[in-house]
Short mmCIF file of C-alpha atoms in Angstrom, two decimals:
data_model
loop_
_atom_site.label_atom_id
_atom_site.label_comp_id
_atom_site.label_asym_id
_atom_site.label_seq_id
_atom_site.Cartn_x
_atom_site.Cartn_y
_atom_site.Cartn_z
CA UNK A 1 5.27 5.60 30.52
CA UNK A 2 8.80 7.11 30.43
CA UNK A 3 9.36 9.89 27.97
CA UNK A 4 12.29 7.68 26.13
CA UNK A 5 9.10 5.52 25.63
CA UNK A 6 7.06 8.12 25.00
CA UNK A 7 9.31 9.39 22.27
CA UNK A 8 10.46 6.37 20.81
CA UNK A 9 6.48 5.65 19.97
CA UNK A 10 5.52 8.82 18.97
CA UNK A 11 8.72 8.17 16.54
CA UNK A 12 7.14 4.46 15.52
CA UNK A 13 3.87 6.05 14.44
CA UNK A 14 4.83 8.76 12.58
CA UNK A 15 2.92 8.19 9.61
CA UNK A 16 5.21 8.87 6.86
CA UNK A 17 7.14 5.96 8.54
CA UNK A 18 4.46 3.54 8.69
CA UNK A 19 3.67 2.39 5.17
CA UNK A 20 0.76 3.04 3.51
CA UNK A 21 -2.67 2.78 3.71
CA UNK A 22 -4.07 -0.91 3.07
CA UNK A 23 -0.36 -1.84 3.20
CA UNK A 24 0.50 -0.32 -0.39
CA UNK A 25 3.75 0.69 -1.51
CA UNK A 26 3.74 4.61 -2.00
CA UNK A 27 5.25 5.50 -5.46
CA UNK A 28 7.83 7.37 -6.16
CA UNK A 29 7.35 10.99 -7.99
CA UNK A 30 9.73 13.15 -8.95
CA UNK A 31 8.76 17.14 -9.47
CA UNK A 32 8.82 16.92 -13.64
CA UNK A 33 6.30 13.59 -13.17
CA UNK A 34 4.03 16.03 -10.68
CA UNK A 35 3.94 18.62 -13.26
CA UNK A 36 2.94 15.87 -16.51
CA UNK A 37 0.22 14.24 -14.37
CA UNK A 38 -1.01 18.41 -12.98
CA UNK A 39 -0.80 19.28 -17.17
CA UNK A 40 -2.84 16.66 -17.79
CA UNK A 41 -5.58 15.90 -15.08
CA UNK A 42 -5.86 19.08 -12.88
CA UNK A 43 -9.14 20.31 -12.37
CA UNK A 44 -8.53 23.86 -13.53
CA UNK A 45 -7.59 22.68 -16.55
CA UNK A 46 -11.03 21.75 -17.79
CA UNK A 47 -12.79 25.32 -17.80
CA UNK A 48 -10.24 26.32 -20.23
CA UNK A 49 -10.44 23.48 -22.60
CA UNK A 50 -14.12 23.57 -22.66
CA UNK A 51 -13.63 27.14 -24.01
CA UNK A 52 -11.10 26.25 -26.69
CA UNK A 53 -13.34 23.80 -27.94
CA UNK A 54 -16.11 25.97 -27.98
CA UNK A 55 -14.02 28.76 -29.86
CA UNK A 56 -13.14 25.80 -32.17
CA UNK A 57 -16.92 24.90 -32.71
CA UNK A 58 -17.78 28.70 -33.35
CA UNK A 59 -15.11 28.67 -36.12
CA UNK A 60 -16.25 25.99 -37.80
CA UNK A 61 -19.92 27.70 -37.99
CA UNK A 62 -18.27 30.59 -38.70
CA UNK A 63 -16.59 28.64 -42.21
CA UNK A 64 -20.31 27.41 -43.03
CA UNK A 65 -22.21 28.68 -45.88
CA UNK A 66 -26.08 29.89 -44.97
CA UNK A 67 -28.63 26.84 -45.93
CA UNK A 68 -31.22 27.28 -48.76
CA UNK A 69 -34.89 27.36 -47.94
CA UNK A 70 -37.62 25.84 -50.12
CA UNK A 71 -40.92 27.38 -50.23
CA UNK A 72 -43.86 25.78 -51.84
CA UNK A 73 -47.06 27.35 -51.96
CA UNK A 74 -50.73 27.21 -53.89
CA UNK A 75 -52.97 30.31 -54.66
CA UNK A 76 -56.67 30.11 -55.78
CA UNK A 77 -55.53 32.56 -58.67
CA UNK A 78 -53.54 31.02 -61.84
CA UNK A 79 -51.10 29.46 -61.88
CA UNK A 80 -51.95 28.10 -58.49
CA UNK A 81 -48.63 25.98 -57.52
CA UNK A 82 -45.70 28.01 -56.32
CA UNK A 83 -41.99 25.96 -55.63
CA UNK A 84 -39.13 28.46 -55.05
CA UNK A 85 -35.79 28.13 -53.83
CA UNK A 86 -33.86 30.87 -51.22
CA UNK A 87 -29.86 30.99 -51.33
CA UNK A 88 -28.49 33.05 -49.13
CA UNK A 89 -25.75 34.95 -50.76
CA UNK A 90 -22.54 34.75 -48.39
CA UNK A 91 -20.84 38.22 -49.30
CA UNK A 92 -16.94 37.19 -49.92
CA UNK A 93 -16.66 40.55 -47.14
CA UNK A 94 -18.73 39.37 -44.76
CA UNK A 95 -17.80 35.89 -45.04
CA UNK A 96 -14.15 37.08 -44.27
CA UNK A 97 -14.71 39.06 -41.35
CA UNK A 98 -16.60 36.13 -39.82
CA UNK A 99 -14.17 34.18 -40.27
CA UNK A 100 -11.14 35.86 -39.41
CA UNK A 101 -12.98 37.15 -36.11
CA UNK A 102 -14.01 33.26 -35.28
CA UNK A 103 -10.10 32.38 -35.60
CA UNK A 104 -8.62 34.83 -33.70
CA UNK A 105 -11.29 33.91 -30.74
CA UNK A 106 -9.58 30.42 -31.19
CA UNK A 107 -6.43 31.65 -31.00
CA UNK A 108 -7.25 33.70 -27.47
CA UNK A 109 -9.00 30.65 -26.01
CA UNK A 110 -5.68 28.38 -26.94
CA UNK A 111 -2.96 30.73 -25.15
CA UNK A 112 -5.60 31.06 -22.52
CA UNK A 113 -5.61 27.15 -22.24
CA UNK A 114 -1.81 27.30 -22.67
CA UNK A 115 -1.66 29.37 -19.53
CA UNK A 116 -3.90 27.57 -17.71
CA UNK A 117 -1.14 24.05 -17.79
CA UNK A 118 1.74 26.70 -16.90
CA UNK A 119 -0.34 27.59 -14.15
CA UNK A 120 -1.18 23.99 -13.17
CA UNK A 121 2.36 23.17 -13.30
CA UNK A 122 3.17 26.23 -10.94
CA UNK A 123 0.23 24.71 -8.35
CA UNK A 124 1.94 21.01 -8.66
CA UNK A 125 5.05 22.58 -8.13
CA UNK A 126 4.32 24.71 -5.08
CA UNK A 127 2.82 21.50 -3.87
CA UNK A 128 6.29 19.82 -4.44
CA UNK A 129 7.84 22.15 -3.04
CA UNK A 130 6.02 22.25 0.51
CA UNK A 131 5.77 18.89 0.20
CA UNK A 132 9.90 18.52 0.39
CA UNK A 133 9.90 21.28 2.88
CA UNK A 134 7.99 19.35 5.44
CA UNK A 135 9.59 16.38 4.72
CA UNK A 136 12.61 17.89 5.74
CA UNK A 137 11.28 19.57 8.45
CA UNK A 138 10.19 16.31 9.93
CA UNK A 139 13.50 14.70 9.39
CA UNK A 140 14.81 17.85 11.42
CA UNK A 141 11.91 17.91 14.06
CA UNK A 142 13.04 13.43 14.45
CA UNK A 143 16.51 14.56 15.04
CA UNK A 144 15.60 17.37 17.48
CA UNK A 145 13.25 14.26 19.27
CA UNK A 146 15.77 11.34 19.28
CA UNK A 147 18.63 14.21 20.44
CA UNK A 148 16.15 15.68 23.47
CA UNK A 149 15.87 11.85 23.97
CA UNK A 150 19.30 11.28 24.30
CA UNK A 151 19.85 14.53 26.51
CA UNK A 152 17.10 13.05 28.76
CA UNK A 153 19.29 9.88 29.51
CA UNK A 154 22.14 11.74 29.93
CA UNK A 155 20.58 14.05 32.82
CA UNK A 156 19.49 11.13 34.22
CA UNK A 157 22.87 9.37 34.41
CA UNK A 158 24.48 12.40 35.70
CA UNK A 159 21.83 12.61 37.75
CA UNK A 160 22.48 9.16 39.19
CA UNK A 161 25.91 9.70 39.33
CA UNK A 162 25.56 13.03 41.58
CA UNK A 163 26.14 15.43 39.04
CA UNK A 164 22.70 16.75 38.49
CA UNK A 165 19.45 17.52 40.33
CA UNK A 166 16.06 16.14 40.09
CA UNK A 167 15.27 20.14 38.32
CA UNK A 168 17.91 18.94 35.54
CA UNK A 169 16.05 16.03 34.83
CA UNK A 170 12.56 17.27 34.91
CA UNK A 171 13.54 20.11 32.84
CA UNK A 172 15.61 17.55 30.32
CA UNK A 173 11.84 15.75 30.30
CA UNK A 174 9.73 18.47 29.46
CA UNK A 175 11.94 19.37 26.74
CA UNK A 176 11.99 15.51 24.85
CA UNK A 177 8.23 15.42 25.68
CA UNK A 178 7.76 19.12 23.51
CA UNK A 179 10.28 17.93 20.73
CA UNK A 180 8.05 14.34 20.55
CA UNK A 181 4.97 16.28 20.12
CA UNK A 182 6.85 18.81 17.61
CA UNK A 183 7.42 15.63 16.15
CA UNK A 184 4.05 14.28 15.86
CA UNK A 185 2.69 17.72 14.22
CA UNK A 186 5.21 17.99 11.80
CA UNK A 187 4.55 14.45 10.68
CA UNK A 188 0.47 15.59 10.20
CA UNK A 189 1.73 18.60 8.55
CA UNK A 190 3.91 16.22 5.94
CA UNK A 191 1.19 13.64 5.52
CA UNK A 192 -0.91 16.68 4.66
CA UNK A 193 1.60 18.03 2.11
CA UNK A 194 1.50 15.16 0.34
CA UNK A 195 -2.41 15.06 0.02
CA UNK A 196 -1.90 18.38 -1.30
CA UNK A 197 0.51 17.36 -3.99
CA UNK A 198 -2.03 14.50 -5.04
CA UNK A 199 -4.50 16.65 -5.61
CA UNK A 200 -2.32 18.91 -7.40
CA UNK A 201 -1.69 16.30 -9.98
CA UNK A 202 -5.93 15.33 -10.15
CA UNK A 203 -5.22 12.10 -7.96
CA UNK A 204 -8.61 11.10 -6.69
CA UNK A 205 -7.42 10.03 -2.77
CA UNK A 206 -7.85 10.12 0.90
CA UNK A 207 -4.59 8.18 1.52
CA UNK A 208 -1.28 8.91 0.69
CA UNK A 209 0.11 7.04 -1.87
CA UNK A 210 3.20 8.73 -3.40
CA UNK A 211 5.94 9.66 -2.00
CA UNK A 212 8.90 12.53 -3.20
CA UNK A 213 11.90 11.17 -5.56
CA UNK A 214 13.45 14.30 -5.61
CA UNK A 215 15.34 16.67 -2.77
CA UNK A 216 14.91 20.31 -1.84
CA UNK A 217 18.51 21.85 -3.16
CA UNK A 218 19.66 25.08 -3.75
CA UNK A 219 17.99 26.87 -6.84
CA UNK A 220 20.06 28.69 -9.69
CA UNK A 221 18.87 32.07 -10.66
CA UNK A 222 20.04 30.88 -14.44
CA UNK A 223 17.88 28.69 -14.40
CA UNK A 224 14.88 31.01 -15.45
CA UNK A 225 15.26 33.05 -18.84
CA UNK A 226 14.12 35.82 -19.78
CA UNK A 227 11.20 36.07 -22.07
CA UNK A 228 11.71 36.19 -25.86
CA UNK A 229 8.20 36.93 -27.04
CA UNK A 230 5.26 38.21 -24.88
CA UNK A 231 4.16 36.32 -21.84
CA UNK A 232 1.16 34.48 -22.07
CA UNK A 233 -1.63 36.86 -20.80
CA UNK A 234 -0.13 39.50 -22.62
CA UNK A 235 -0.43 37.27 -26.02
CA UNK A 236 -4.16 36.10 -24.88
CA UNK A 237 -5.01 39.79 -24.09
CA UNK A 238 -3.63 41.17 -27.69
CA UNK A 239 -5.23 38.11 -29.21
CA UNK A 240 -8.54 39.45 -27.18
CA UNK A 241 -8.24 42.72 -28.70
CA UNK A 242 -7.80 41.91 -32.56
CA UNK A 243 -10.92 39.15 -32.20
CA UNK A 244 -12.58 42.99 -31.09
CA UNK A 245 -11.20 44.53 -33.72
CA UNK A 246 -12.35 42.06 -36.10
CA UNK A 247 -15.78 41.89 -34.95
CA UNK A 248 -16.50 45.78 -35.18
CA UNK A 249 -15.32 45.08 -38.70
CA UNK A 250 -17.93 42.39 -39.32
CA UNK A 251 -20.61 44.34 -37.75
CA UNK A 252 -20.22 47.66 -39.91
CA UNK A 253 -19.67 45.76 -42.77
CA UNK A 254 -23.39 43.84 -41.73
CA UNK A 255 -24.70 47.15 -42.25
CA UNK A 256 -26.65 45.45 -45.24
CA UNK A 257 -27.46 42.36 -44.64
CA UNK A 258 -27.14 39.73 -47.66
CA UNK A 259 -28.54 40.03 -50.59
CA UNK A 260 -31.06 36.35 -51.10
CA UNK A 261 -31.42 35.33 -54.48
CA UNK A 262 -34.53 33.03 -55.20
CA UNK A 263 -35.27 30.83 -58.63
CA UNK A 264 -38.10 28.59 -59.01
CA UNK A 265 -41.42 27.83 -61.16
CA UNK A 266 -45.12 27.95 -61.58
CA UNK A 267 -47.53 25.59 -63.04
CA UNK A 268 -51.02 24.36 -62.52
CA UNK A 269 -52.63 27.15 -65.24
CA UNK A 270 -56.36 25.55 -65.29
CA UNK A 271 -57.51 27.44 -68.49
CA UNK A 272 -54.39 25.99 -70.40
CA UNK A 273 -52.97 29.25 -71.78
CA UNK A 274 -50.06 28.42 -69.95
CA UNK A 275 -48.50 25.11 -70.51
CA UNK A 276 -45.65 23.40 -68.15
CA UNK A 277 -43.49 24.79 -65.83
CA UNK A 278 -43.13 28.67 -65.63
CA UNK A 279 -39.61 30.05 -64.57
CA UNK A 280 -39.04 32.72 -62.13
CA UNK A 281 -35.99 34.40 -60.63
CA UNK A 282 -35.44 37.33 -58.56
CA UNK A 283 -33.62 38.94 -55.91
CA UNK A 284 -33.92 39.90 -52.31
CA UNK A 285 -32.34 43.28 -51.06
CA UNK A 286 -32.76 44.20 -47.32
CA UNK A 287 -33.13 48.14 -47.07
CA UNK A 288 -30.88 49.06 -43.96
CA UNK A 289 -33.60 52.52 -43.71
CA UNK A 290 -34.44 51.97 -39.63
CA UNK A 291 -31.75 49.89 -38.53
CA UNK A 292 -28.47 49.57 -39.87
CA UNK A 293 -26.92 47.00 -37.62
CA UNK A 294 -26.30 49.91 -35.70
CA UNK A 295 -26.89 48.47 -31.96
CA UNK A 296 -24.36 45.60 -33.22
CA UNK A 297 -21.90 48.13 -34.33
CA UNK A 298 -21.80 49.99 -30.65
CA UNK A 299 -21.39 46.92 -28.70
CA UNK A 300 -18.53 45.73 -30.78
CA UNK A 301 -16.87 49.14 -30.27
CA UNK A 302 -17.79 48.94 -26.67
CA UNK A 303 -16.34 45.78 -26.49
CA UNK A 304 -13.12 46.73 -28.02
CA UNK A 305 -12.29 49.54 -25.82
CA UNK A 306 -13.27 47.19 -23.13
CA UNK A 307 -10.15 44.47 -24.60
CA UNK A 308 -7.55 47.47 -25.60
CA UNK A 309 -8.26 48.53 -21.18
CA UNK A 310 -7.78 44.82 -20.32
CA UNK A 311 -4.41 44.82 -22.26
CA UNK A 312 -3.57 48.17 -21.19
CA UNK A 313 -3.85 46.17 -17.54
CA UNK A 314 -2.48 43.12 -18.34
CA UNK A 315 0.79 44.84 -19.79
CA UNK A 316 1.40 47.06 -16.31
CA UNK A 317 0.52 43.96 -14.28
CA UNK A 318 2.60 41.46 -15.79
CA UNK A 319 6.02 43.59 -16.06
CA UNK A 320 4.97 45.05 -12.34
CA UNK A 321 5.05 40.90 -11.21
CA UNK A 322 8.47 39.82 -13.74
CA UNK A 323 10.03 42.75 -12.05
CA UNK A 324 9.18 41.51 -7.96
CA UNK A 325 8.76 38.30 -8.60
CA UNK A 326 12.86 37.80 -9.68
CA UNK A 327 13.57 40.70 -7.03
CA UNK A 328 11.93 38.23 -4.96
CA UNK A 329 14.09 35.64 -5.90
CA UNK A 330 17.23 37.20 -6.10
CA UNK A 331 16.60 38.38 -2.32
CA UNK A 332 15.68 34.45 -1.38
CA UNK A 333 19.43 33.47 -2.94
CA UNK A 334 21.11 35.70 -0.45
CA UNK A 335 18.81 35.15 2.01
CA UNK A 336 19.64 31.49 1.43
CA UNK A 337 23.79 31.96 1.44
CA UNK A 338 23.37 33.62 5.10
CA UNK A 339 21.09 30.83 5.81
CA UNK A 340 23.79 27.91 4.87
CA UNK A 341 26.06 29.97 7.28
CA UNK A 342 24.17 30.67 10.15
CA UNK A 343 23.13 26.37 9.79
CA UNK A 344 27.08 25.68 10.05
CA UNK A 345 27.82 27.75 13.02
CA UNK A 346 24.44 26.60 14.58
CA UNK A 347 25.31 22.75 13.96
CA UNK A 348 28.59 23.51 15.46
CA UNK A 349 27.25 24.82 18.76
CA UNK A 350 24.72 22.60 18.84
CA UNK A 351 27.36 19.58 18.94
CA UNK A 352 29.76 21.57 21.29
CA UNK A 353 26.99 21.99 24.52
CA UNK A 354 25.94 18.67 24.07
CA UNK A 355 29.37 17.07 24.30
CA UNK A 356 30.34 19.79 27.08
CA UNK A 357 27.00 19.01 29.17
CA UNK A 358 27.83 15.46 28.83
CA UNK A 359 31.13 16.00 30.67
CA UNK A 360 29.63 17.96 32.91
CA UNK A 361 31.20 21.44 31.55
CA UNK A 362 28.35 23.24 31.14
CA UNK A 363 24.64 23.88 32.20
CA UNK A 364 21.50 21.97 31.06
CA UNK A 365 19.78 25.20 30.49
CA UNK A 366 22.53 26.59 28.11
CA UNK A 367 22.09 23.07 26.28
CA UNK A 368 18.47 23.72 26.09
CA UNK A 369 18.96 27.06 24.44
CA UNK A 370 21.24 26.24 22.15
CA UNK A 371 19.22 23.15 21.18
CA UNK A 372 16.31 25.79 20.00
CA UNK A 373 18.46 28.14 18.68
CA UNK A 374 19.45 25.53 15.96
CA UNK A 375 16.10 23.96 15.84
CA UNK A 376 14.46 27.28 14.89
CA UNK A 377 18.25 28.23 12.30
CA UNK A 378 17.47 25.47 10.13
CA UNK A 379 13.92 25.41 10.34
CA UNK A 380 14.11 29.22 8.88
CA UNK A 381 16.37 27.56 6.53
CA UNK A 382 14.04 25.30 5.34
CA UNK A 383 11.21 27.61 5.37
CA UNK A 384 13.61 30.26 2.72
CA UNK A 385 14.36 27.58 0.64
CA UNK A 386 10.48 26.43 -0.12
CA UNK A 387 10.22 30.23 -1.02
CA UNK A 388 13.34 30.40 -3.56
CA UNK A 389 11.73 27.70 -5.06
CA UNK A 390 8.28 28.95 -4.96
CA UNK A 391 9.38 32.62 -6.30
CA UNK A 392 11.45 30.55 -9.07
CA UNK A 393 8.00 28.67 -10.15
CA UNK A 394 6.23 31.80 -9.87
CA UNK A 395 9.29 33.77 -12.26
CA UNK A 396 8.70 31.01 -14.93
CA UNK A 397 5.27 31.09 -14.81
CA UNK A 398 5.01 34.93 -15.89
CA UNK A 399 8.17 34.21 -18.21
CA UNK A 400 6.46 31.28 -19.63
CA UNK A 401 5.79 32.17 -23.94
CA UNK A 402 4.41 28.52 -24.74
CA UNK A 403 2.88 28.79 -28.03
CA UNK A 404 -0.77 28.04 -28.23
CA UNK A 405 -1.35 24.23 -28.47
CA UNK A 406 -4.41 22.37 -29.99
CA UNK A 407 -7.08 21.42 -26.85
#
């Protein structure tokens, strides 16, 4: 097999050129369409609504009033038939605290979930993003193939002609074979992207079946804003520390625990000195003497310095990452403008060996490095553009101030 053949079929079964599996038509997804389907099916995503709707459920127990007990009872002594009724008396206080402690927990758990989808967006988006960046890089590593191809032939001709050795040629071949097989691992490498992305956005498949609507382009620092309000750990983490706050409240104040007020009747008098039913009414108060909730009351505390050193944490950590992650990106813009530079001037010597090698004005081995030299230009390129884009996701995830949403 010749290496134009070889090439030319390592080009025909590139597999983001064959269609897909079973013969289906990939669809087309842009980035905003990868981030929807990541919001709404990624697997993260279900830890974190499992726990808002568990802090929902504890708020609604938290709004119920205490059940009544009925006790009924029979005593060989007169009158013999006991029926009473216990009510729990929900102290206005108490009740309060509960519940203002329960909603607070909700509200945690929602900007919790909230940053949960910001940070499934961010992993469909970093999946876009590589995704686009080996798509490109295949395009470029096809180009480098079909132009090592073409470089080949050429040797040959000259070769043929008298203008070049047998060490031209061989040389021209071992170059098209390593660009074919640069080829073929940068097509694995996009087909792998892609399976990436899909399960990204909770698609449930071994084949690819999408395919990118959108193009990797330049990103605008302008496009991120600045935070209004506090990011979203920093809300979840204050949030965190009032539901603390809240329940030390509600454990001092269950320092006496409420009051139970019973009503009911007697009857069943044998000797008939008592006749019908025979009221009674009293109240229960516990006596806080050995216990006074006080094991309750040290945990909450304990747990409240334990949410005011998480927030203490969370506050240093998130300004720390807002302040390198848009250093980050401001260095990837500039990066990126000497990029777009060095890709011009590469492109144009590129062009110029290969038409002066064709007219036999210059060396196959001068061809061959400047072949490289703007292979590997616009693969770094390609490579600082996926991280402008990745340090822009990364910027608007810890800029993100979604308000809580409902799970």
């Amino acid at each position: 097999m010749t290496t134009q053949r070889f090439c030319s079929l390592l080009l025909l079964l590139s597999p983001l050129c064959a269609s897909a599996a079973g013969g289906q038509t990939p669809r087309l997804v842009t980035r905003a369409e990868a981030r929807k389907e990541a919001e709404a099916h990624a697997p993260r995503l279900l830890l974190a609504r499992s726990d808002t709707v568990a802090a929902s459920a504890g708020l609604s127990a938290a709004r119920l009033f205490p059940d009544p007990t009925a006790s009924f009872g029979y005593s060989k002594s007169t009158p013999r038939y006991h029926t009473e009724l216990s009510i729990p008396l929900d102290l206005p206080w108490i009740r309060n605290a509960r519940t203002a402690a329960a909603e607070s927990g909700r509200t945690g758990s929602q900007l919790r979930l909230a940053f949960a989808r910001v940070a499934a967006r961010l992993d469909a988006d970093t999946a876009y993003t590589a995704a686009l960046a080996a798509r490109e890089q295949l395009a470029l590593s096809r180009r480098n193939a079909i132009d090592a191809d073409s470089l080949y032939r050429i040797a040959a001709l000259r070769r043929d002609a008298g203008d070049a050795s047998d060490l031209d040629v061989e040389l021209a071949s071992i170059f098209a074979l390593q660009q074919a097989n640069l080829h073929a691992a940068d097509s694995l490498s996009a087909e792998s992207a892609l399976l990436t992305l899909q399960a990204a956005m909770g698609m449930i498949s071994s084949d690819v079946v999408i395919a990118l609507a959108d193009s990797l382009y330049r990103p605008v620092f302008d496009s991120v804003t600045a935070p209004s309000g506090a990011a979203l750990p920093i809300a979840a983490a204050e949030a965190d520390v009032r539901t603390a706050e809240l329940s030390g409240r509600l454990q001092r104040r269950s320092r006496i625990v409420e009051p139970t007020l019973t009503a009911g009747f007697e009857s069943g008098d044998p000797s008939g000195s008592e006749n019908g039913l025979l009221p009674t009414v009293g109240i229960a108060i516990p006596l806080p003497l050995f216990n006074a909730n006080r094991g309750n009351v040290a945990l909450a505390e304990a747990e409240l310095q334990r949410a005011r050193a998480g927030l203490a944490a969370v506050q240093v950590e998130s300004r720390g990452a807002i302040g390198r992650a848009q250093r980050a990106f401001r260095v990837a813009l500039t990066q990126l403008d000497r990029d777009a530079r060095l890709v011009a001037a590469a492109d144009r010597v590129r062009a110029m060996s290969f038409t002066a090698y064709r007219e036999g004005e210059a060396t196959l081995a001068s061809v061959l490095e400047t072949q490289r030299m703007a292979r590997d230009v616009r693969s770094q390129y390609v490579a600082d553009l996926a991280a402008a884009w990745t340090a822009r996701d990364v910027l608007q995830l810890l800029t993100e101030t979604v308000a809580p949403s409902a799970p």
